[in-house]
CSV table of C-alpha atoms in Angstrom, one decimal:
chain,number,residue,atom,x,y,z
P,1,MET,CA,46.5,-75.9,1.4
P,2,TYR,CA,47.6,-75.0,5.1
P,3,VAL,CA,44.9,-72.8,6.8
P,4,ASP,CA,45.8,-71.3,10.1
P,5,ARG,CA,42.1,-71.1,11.6
P,6,ARG,CA,43.2,-69.2,14.6
P,7,ARG,CA,44.9,-66.4,12.8
P,8,ILE,CA,41.9,-66.1,10.3
P,9,GLU,CA,39.4,-66.1,13.5
P,10,LEU,CA,41.5,-63.1,14.8
P,11,LEU,CA,41.7,-61.2,11.6
P,12,MET,CA,37.9,-61.6,11.4
P,13,ARG,CA,37.3,-60.6,15.0
P,14,ARG,CA,39.6,-57.6,13.9
P,15,ALA,CA,38.0,-56.7,11.0
P,16,LEU,CA,34.3,-56.6,12.7
P,17,ASP,CA,35.7,-54.7,15.7
P,18,ARG,CA,37.0,-52.1,13.1
P,19,LEU,CA,33.5,-52.3,11.4
P,20,GLY,CA,31.7,-51.6,14.4
P,21,GLU,CA,34.3,-48.7,15.6
P,22,LEU,CA,33.6,-47.2,11.8
P,23,GLU,CA,29.2,-47.6,12.5
P,24,ARG,CA,29.7,-46.3,15.7
P,25,MET,CA,31.6,-43.2,14.9
P,26,MET,CA,29.2,-42.4,11.9
P,27,TRP,CA,26.3,-42.8,14.3
P,28,GLU,CA,27.7,-40.5,16.5
P,29,GLU,CA,28.8,-37.8,13.9
P,30,LEU,CA,25.0,-38.3,12.6
P,31,SER,CA,23.2,-37.9,15.5
P,32,GLU,CA,25.7,-34.8,16.5
P,33,SER,CA,24.3,-33.3,13.0
P,34,MET,CA,21.1,-34.2,13.7
P,35,SER,CA,20.7,-32.6,17.2
P,36,GLU,CA,22.2,-29.6,15.5
P,37,LEU,CA,19.5,-29.9,12.9
P,38,GLU,CA,16.7,-30.0,15.4
P,39,ALA,CA,18.3,-27.1,17.6
P,40,MET,CA,17.1,-24.9,14.8
P,41,LEU,CA,14.2,-26.3,13.9
P,42,ASP,CA,13.3,-25.5,17.6
P,43,ALA,CA,14.2,-22.1,17.2
P,44,ARG,CA,12.5,-21.9,14.3
P,45,TYR,CA,9.3,-23.2,15.7
P,46,TYR,CA,10.0,-20.0,18.6
P,47,SER,CA,10.5,-18.1,15.8
P,48,ILE,CA,7.3,-18.6,14.2
P,49,THR,CA,5.4,-18.5,17.3
P,50,ASP,CA,6.7,-15.1,18.1
P,51,GLY,CA,6.3,-13.9,14.7
P,52,VAL,CA,9.8,-12.7,14.5
P,53,MET,CA,12.1,-13.6,11.8
P,54,ASP,CA,16.1,-13.2,12.3
P,55,PRO,CA,17.6,-11.4,9.4
P,56,LEU,CA,20.5,-13.4,7.6
P,57,TYR,CA,23.6,-11.3,6.9
P,58,THR,CA,27.2,-12.1,5.7
P,59,VAL,CA,30.0,-10.0,7.3
P,60,ILE,CA,32.7,-9.1,4.7
P,61,ASP,CA,36.0,-8.0,6.0
P,62,LYS,CA,37.3,-5.2,3.6
P,63,GLY,CA,40.6,-4.4,5.3
P,64,ASP,CA,40.2,-1.0,7.1
P,65,HIS,CA,36.6,-1.2,7.0
P,66,VAL,CA,33.8,-3.9,7.0
P,67,LEU,CA,30.8,-4.7,5.0
P,68,ILE,CA,27.7,-6.0,6.3
P,69,VAL,CA,25.4,-7.6,3.5
P,70,VAL,CA,21.7,-7.8,5.4
P,71,ASP,CA,19.0,-9.8,3.4
P,72,LEU,CA,15.4,-8.6,4.4
P,73,PRO,CA,13.4,-10.0,1.8
P,74,GLY,CA,9.7,-9.2,1.9
P,75,SER,CA,10.5,-6.4,4.4
P,76,ASN,CA,8.7,-2.9,4.1
P,77,PRO,CA,11.3,-0.7,3.6
P,78,ASP,CA,9.7,2.6,5.1
P,79,THR,CA,10.0,0.3,8.6
P,80,ILE,CA,13.9,-0.6,8.3
P,81,VAL,CA,15.6,0.4,11.6
P,82,VAL,CA,19.4,0.1,12.0
P,83,GLU,CA,20.8,0.7,15.1
P,84,THR,CA,24.6,0.5,15.4
P,85,ARG,CA,27.1,-0.1,18.3
P,86,GLU,CA,30.6,-0.5,18.5
P,87,ASP,CA,30.7,-4.2,18.5
P,88,SER,CA,27.0,-4.9,17.2
P,89,ILE,CA,24.3,-3.9,15.0
P,90,ARG,CA,20.3,-4.2,15.6
P,91,ILE,CA,18.3,-4.4,12.9
P,92,ASP,CA,14.3,-4.3,12.8
P,93,ALA,CA,11.6,-4.2,9.9
P,94,LYS,CA,8.2,-5.0,9.3
P,95,VAL,CA,7.5,-7.7,6.5
P,96,SER,CA,5.0,-7.2,4.0
P,97,ARG,CA,2.2,-9.9,4.8
P,98,GLU,CA,1.5,-10.4,1.4
P,99,ILE,CA,5.1,-11.3,-0.1
P,100,VAL,CA,5.5,-13.8,3.1
P,101,ALA,CA,2.0,-15.4,2.3
P,102,ARG,CA,2.9,-15.3,-1.4
P,103,ALA,CA,6.5,-16.9,-0.9
P,104,LEU,CA,5.6,-19.3,1.7
P,105,HIS,CA,2.6,-20.5,-0.5
P,106,GLY,CA,0.1,-19.2,2.2
P,107,VAL,CA,1.1,-22.0,4.8
P,108,GLU,CA,-1.0,-21.1,8.1
P,109,TRP,CA,2.0,-20.4,10.4
P,110,ALA,CA,3.2,-18.1,7.9
P,111,SER,CA,0.4,-15.5,8.4
P,112,ARG,CA,2.2,-14.8,11.9
P,113,LEU,CA,5.2,-13.8,10.8
P,114,GLU,CA,5.4,-9.9,11.3
P,115,ARG,CA,8.9,-8.7,11.5
P,116,TYR,CA,12.6,-9.1,11.1
P,117,SER,CA,14.7,-8.6,14.3
P,118,GLY,CA,18.0,-9.4,15.3
P,119,VAL,CA,21.3,-8.3,16.6
P,120,ILE,CA,24.5,-9.2,14.3
P,121,ARG,CA,27.7,-9.4,16.5
P,122,LEU,CA,30.4,-8.3,14.6
P,123,PRO,CA,33.9,-9.8,14.8
P,124,PHE,CA,35.5,-6.3,15.4
P,125,LYS,CA,34.9,-2.9,16.5
P,126,ILE,CA,33.4,-0.4,14.2
P,127,ASP,CA,33.6,3.8,14.6
P,128,LYS,CA,29.9,4.5,14.7
P,129,ASN,CA,30.3,7.5,13.2
P,130,THR,CA,31.5,6.3,9.8
P,131,VAL,CA,28.6,3.8,9.6
P,132,GLU,CA,26.7,4.4,5.9
P,133,VAL,CA,23.5,2.3,5.1
P,134,GLU,CA,22.7,1.8,1.6
P,135,ARG,CA,19.6,0.0,0.4
P,136,ARG,CA,19.1,-2.2,-2.9
P,137,GLY,CA,15.8,-3.4,-2.9
P,138,SER,CA,15.6,-5.8,0.2
P,139,THR,CA,19.0,-6.0,0.7
P,140,LEU,CA,20.9,-3.7,3.1
P,141,LEU,CA,24.6,-2.8,2.7
P,142,ILE,CA,25.9,-1.4,5.7
P,143,ARG,CA,29.4,0.0,5.5
P,144,ALA,CA,31.4,1.0,8.6
P,145,ARG,CA,35.6,1.9,9.6
P,146,LYS,CA,36.7,-0.4,11.7
P,147,LEU,CA,38.5,0.7,14.9
P,148,VAL,CA,42.2,-0.2,15.4
E,1,MET,CA,3.6,-40.9,-2.2
E,2,LEU,CA,3.2,-42.4,-5.4
E,3,ASN,CA,3.4,-46.1,-5.7
E,4,ALA,CA,6.7,-47.3,-7.0
E,5,PHE,CA,7.4,-49.6,-9.7
E,6,TYR,CA,10.8,-50.2,-8.9
E,7,GLU,CA,12.8,-49.6,-5.9
E,8,GLU,CA,16.4,-50.1,-5.3
E,9,GLU,CA,18.9,-49.5,-2.1
E,10,ILE,CA,22.2,-47.9,-2.8
E,11,TYR,CA,24.8,-47.4,-0.5
E,12,GLY,CA,21.9,-47.0,2.1
E,13,PHE,CA,19.9,-44.8,0.3
E,14,LEU,CA,16.2,-46.2,-1.0
E,15,PHE,CA,15.4,-45.1,-4.9
E,16,ARG,CA,11.8,-45.4,-5.6
E,17,GLU,CA,11.1,-44.8,-9.0
E,18,TYR,CA,7.4,-44.0,-9.5
E,19,ARG,CA,7.4,-42.7,-13.2
E,20,GLU,CA,9.1,-43.7,-16.3
E,21,LEU,CA,12.8,-41.9,-16.5
E,22,GLY,CA,12.8,-42.2,-20.0
E,23,ASP,CA,16.8,-42.3,-21.0
E,24,PRO,CA,18.1,-39.3,-19.2
E,25,GLU,CA,21.7,-38.3,-21.1
E,26,LEU,CA,22.2,-35.8,-18.2
E,27,LEU,CA,21.9,-35.9,-14.6
E,28,LEU,CA,21.8,-32.5,-13.0
E,29,VAL,CA,22.6,-32.5,-9.6
E,30,SER,CA,21.9,-29.6,-6.9
E,31,LEU,CA,22.5,-30.1,-2.9
E,32,PRO,CA,22.3,-27.2,-1.0
E,33,ASP,CA,25.5,-25.5,-1.0
E,34,VAL,CA,27.3,-21.7,-1.0
E,35,GLY,CA,24.3,-19.3,-2.0
E,36,LEU,CA,21.8,-22.2,-2.8
E,37,VAL,CA,22.4,-21.4,-6.6
E,38,GLY,CA,22.2,-25.2,-7.4
E,39,SER,CA,19.0,-25.6,-5.5
E,40,ILE,CA,17.2,-22.3,-7.0
E,41,ALA,CA,18.5,-23.0,-10.3
E,42,ALA,CA,17.3,-26.7,-10.3
E,43,VAL,CA,13.8,-25.8,-9.3
E,44,ASN,CA,13.6,-23.2,-12.0
E,45,ILE,CA,14.7,-25.6,-14.5
E,46,ILE,CA,12.1,-28.3,-13.4
E,47,ARG,CA,9.4,-25.7,-13.6
E,48,GLU,CA,10.3,-24.1,-16.9
E,49,LEU,CA,10.7,-27.3,-19.0
E,50,SER,CA,7.7,-29.1,-16.8
E,51,MET,CA,9.4,-31.8,-15.6
E,52,LYS,CA,8.0,-34.7,-13.7
E,53,ASP,CA,8.5,-36.0,-10.2
E,54,SER,CA,10.0,-39.3,-11.1
E,55,VAL,CA,12.3,-40.9,-8.4
E,56,GLY,CA,12.2,-40.0,-4.5
E,57,ILE,CA,15.5,-40.9,-2.6
E,58,ASP,CA,15.4,-41.5,1.4
E,59,SER,CA,17.2,-42.8,3.8
E,60,TYR,CA,15.9,-43.1,7.5
E,61,SER,CA,19.3,-42.8,9.1
E,62,ALA,CA,20.9,-40.3,7.1
E,63,PHE,CA,17.7,-37.7,6.6
E,64,PRO,CA,15.6,-36.1,8.9
E,65,PRO,CA,12.2,-37.8,9.5
E,66,VAL,CA,10.5,-35.5,6.7
E,67,VAL,CA,7.6,-35.8,4.0
E,68,VAL,CA,7.3,-32.9,2.1
E,69,VAL,CA,3.6,-32.2,0.9
E,70,GLN,CA,3.3,-30.6,-2.5
E,71,GLY,CA,-0.4,-29.7,-3.7
E,72,GLY,CA,-1.6,-32.2,-1.1
E,73,GLU,CA,0.5,-35.2,-2.3
E,74,PRO,CA,3.3,-36.5,0.1
E,75,LYS,CA,6.8,-36.7,-1.3
E,76,HIS,CA,10.2,-37.8,-0.3
E,77,PRO,CA,12.6,-35.1,0.5
E,78,MET,CA,14.9,-35.8,-2.3
E,79,ARG,CA,13.7,-36.4,-5.5
E,80,ILE,CA,14.8,-36.7,-9.1
E,81,TYR,CA,12.4,-35.0,-11.7
E,82,SER,CA,12.7,-35.9,-15.5
E,83,GLY,CA,11.9,-35.0,-18.6
E,84,ASP,CA,13.4,-33.9,-22.1
E,85,GLY,CA,16.3,-36.5,-22.1
E,86,MET,CA,17.2,-34.9,-18.4
E,87,ALA,CA,16.8,-35.8,-14.9
E,88,VAL,CA,17.1,-33.1,-12.1
E,89,LEU,CA,17.8,-33.8,-8.4
E,90,ILE,CA,16.9,-31.6,-5.6
E,91,THR,CA,16.7,-31.9,-2.1
E,92,ASP,CA,14.0,-30.1,0.5
E,93,VAL,CA,16.4,-30.9,3.5
E,94,PRO,CA,20.1,-30.2,3.8
E,95,VAL,CA,22.5,-33.5,3.7
E,96,PRO,CA,24.3,-34.0,7.2
E,97,PRO,CA,27.9,-33.8,6.4
E,98,PRO,CA,28.4,-37.6,7.7
E,99,ALA,CA,26.0,-38.7,4.9
E,100,VAL,CA,27.7,-36.8,2.1
E,101,ALA,CA,30.1,-39.7,1.0
E,102,PRO,CA,27.8,-42.5,0.8
E,103,LEU,CA,25.1,-40.2,-1.0
E,104,ALA,CA,27.8,-39.2,-3.5
E,105,ARG,CA,28.7,-42.4,-4.2
E,106,ALA,CA,24.6,-43.5,-4.4
E,107,ILE,CA,24.2,-40.9,-6.9
E,108,VAL,CA,26.9,-41.7,-9.2
E,109,GLU,CA,26.1,-45.6,-8.7
E,110,TRP,CA,22.4,-44.4,-9.6
E,111,ALA,CA,23.8,-42.5,-12.9
E,112,LEU,CA,25.6,-45.2,-14.0
E,113,ARG,CA,22.9,-48.1,-13.5
E,114,ARG,CA,20.7,-45.5,-15.9
E,115,ARG,CA,23.2,-45.1,-18.2
E,116,VAL,CA,23.4,-41.1,-17.8
E,117,LYS,CA,26.1,-40.1,-20.1
E,118,ALA,CA,27.2,-37.2,-17.6
E,119,ILE,CA,26.8,-35.6,-14.5
E,120,LEU,CA,26.1,-31.8,-14.3
E,121,GLY,CA,26.8,-30.4,-10.6
E,122,VAL,CA,25.4,-27.1,-10.3
E,123,THR,CA,26.8,-24.7,-7.2
E,124,GLY,CA,27.9,-21.6,-6.1
E,125,MET,CA,31.3,-20.3,-5.4
E,126,GLY,CA,31.4,-17.7,-2.8
E,127,ASN,CA,32.9,-14.7,-3.7
E,128,PRO,CA,33.3,-11.5,-1.3
E,129,ALA,CA,33.2,-9.4,-4.1
E,130,ARG,CA,29.9,-10.8,-5.3
E,131,ILE,CA,28.2,-7.6,-4.1
E,132,GLU,CA,30.0,-5.4,-6.6
E,133,MET,CA,29.2,-7.8,-9.4
E,134,GLU,CA,26.3,-6.9,-11.9
E,135,LYS,CA,26.9,-10.4,-13.4
E,136,PRO,CA,27.8,-12.8,-11.7
E,137,GLY,CA,31.0,-14.7,-13.1
E,138,ILE,CA,30.5,-18.6,-14.3
E,139,HIS,CA,33.4,-21.4,-13.8
E,140,TYR,CA,33.6,-25.1,-14.8
E,141,LEU,CA,35.6,-28.3,-14.4
E,142,ALA,CA,34.9,-31.0,-16.8
E,143,LEU,CA,35.7,-34.6,-16.7
E,144,GLY,CA,36.0,-36.8,-19.4
E,145,LYS,CA,35.4,-36.2,-23.2
E,146,THR,CA,31.9,-36.0,-23.4
E,147,ALA,CA,31.9,-33.5,-20.3
E,148,ALA,CA,34.4,-31.2,-22.2
E,149,SER,CA,32.6,-31.1,-25.5
E,150,MET,CA,29.3,-30.1,-23.3
E,151,ALA,CA,31.3,-27.3,-21.5
E,152,GLU,CA,32.6,-26.0,-24.9
E,153,LYS,CA,29.2,-25.0,-25.5
E,154,LEU,CA,29.4,-22.3,-22.6
E,155,GLY,CA,31.8,-20.4,-24.9
E,156,SER,CA,33.7,-17.3,-23.7
E,157,GLU,CA,31.1,-16.8,-21.0
E,158,ALA,CA,32.4,-19.7,-18.6
E,159,LYS,CA,36.2,-19.8,-17.2
E,160,ARG,CA,37.7,-23.0,-16.8
E,161,LEU,CA,38.5,-23.4,-12.9
E,162,SER,CA,42.2,-23.5,-13.3
E,163,ASP,CA,43.4,-23.5,-9.9
E,164,GLY,CA,41.5,-24.0,-6.2
E,165,ILE,CA,39.9,-25.9,-3.5
E,166,LEU,CA,36.3,-27.4,-4.0
E,167,VAL,CA,34.9,-28.3,-0.6
E,168,GLY,CA,31.5,-30.0,-0.1
E,169,PRO,CA,28.9,-32.8,-1.9
E,170,MET,CA,30.2,-31.5,-5.1
E,171,ALA,CA,33.8,-32.4,-4.4
E,172,LEU,CA,32.8,-35.7,-3.3
E,173,ILE,CA,30.6,-36.3,-6.2
E,174,LEU,CA,33.3,-35.3,-8.7
E,175,LYS,CA,35.6,-37.8,-6.9
E,176,GLU,CA,33.4,-40.6,-7.2
E,177,ALA,CA,32.4,-40.0,-10.7
E,178,ALA,CA,36.2,-39.9,-11.6
E,179,ARG,CA,36.6,-43.6,-9.9
E,180,ALA,CA,33.4,-44.9,-11.8
E,181,ARG,CA,34.8,-43.2,-14.8
E,182,MET,CA,31.5,-41.2,-15.4
E,183,ASP,CA,31.5,-37.8,-17.3
E,184,MET,CA,31.0,-34.9,-15.1
E,185,ILE,CA,30.6,-30.9,-15.2
E,186,VAL,CA,30.8,-28.9,-12.2
E,187,LEU,CA,29.3,-25.6,-13.0
E,188,MET,CA,30.0,-22.8,-10.5
E,189,VAL,CA,28.7,-19.4,-10.2
E,190,ASP,CA,30.0,-16.7,-8.3
E,191,SER,CA,27.7,-15.8,-5.4
E,192,TYR,CA,27.0,-14.8,-1.9
E,193,ILE,CA,28.2,-17.3,0.5
E,194,ASP,CA,25.4,-17.6,3.0
E,195,LEU,CA,22.8,-15.8,1.5
E,196,PRO,CA,20.5,-17.2,-0.9
E,197,ASP,CA,21.6,-15.8,-4.2
E,198,PRO,CA,18.7,-16.2,-7.1
E,199,GLU,CA,20.7,-13.8,-9.4
E,200,ALA,CA,23.5,-16.3,-9.5
E,201,ALA,CA,20.9,-19.0,-9.7
E,202,ALA,CA,19.8,-17.3,-12.8
E,203,ARG,CA,23.2,-17.2,-14.2
E,204,ALA,CA,23.6,-20.7,-13.8
E,205,VAL,CA,20.4,-21.8,-15.6
E,206,GLU,CA,21.6,-19.5,-18.6
E,207,ALA,CA,24.6,-21.6,-18.4
E,208,VAL,CA,22.7,-25.1,-18.7
E,209,SER,CA,20.9,-24.0,-21.1
E,210,ARG,CA,23.8,-23.5,-23.4
E,211,ILE,CA,25.0,-26.9,-22.3
E,212,THR,CA,21.9,-28.5,-23.0
E,213,GLY,CA,20.4,-26.5,-25.8
E,214,LYS,CA,17.1,-25.9,-24.5
E,215,GLU,CA,15.4,-22.7,-23.8
E,216,ILE,CA,14.8,-22.1,-20.2
E,217,SER,CA,13.8,-18.9,-19.2
E,218,VAL,CA,15.0,-16.9,-16.0
E,219,GLU,CA,12.4,-14.2,-16.4
E,220,LYS,CA,10.2,-15.5,-13.7
E,221,LEU,CA,13.1,-16.5,-11.4
E,222,MET,CA,14.2,-13.1,-11.5
E,223,LYS,CA,10.7,-11.3,-11.2
E,224,GLU,CA,10.5,-13.7,-8.0
E,225,ALA,CA,13.7,-13.1,-6.5
E,226,GLU,CA,12.6,-11.8,-3.4
E,227,MET,CA,10.2,-14.2,-2.6
E,228,ILE,CA,12.6,-16.9,-3.6
E,229,LYS,CA,15.0,-15.4,-0.8
E,230,LEU,CA,12.3,-15.6,1.9
E,231,ARG,CA,11.3,-19.2,0.7
E,232,TYR,CA,15.1,-20.3,0.8
E,233,ARG,CA,16.1,-18.3,4.0
E,234,GLU,CA,15.6,-21.2,6.4
E,235,LEU,CA,17.2,-23.8,3.8
E,236,MET,CA,20.4,-21.5,4.1
E,237,LYS,CA,20.4,-21.1,7.3
E,238,GLU,CA,20.6,-25.4,8.0
E,239,THR,CA,23.1,-24.9,5.1
E,240,ARG,CA,25.4,-22.8,6.6
E,241,SER,CA,25.9,-24.7,9.6
E,242,MET,CA,26.5,-27.8,7.5
E,243,MET,CA,28.8,-26.1,5.4
E,244,ALA,CA,31.2,-25.1,8.6
E,245,LYS,CA,31.0,-28.9,9.3
E,246,MET,CA,32.1,-29.6,6.0
E,247,GLY,CA,35.2,-27.2,6.2
E,248,LYS,CA,34.0,-25.1,3.1
E,249,GLY,CA,36.6,-22.4,4.5
E,250,TYR,CA,39.1,-24.2,2.9
E,251,GLU,CA,37.9,-23.2,-0.4
E,252,TYR,CA,39.3,-19.6,0.6
E,253,ARG,CA,42.9,-20.9,0.5
E,254,ALA,CA,44.9,-21.5,-2.4
E,255,PRO,CA,46.1,-24.7,-3.5
E,256,LEU,CA,49.9,-25.3,-2.2
E,257,LEU,CA,51.1,-27.2,-5.9
E,258,TYR,CA,51.8,-24.2,-8.2
E,259,THR,CA,53.3,-24.2,-12.0
């Protein structure tokens, strides 16, 4: 059987080049994801040294109004402060050290966590006068009419 | 870290078996996703069924350089627990998007090699109306006859997902399972998109209980909901960033083909 050696070499080279390119792309993507993760871990490190946790939240667009669900597990309900602006909401709350210690298995750094504090940037402006705050356990529901 | 009696590398992931698996018929897979429903549910199942840490999964290129220490014992960040004819895969770290495809392939391949009959993927289904739901809804997809007959046990409590778009690790595992002709059920529970949702996880556990016929209590899970939310908040933050990169937003778009 006739074998075109040069053609086979060419095909192999192309395949190897393609594989190399794919590997490079995968590494680039991976290192990009890893650096994001590293940045997040850095932020966490600083939050631990400051003793401040930023609250987790989700913003739900309900047409003419907006619903913001804020999770403040372990917070002391009497210490929750909500400050609203047209384009942002500031949340502050102290946490129960006992719950934090139990939740995080009493790891040493957890004892430094003292409070939640963070600003929620809203994707649209709200009417400050229509803001309603409801508390369901450690979850805050903030409803506000959108400004048109 | 326990001494492995058997190790094998599958698609770049090292599976280190350090305890007898038995013959698990079902592999429950939970990877960090919407509301961390699968992750929270899986940990509750492992605890309630007193399952044993049997396999460590690792990859120096795909996972961050992490060792998890539990009860003074170092562990791999991704592990498979086994017992009672079932295996449960959990992870302490989020999987970076480029590593999801090879990991999905590796999980299905491992399940095939261990002669697992079906994979049960447990995940959340982000629902903006979740806050109004007292009992989050259960949805499922079944691939293959064994999976379909298992899903029948869910009864009227669960609805078969008829139309929609699935995005993320579970979508890839489902595709790989189809390629390998492995039966699979994907269990999805209505949940918050980017907040840890222990209530939705409890519903998922109840569904797993029905499918497997094993009694799995959710009492402790519900009682400790607040602590679980606190424990999982950092993983949720990491997962949220990974989900955005995976195009999770596609799930909120209707499929283009309709009948």
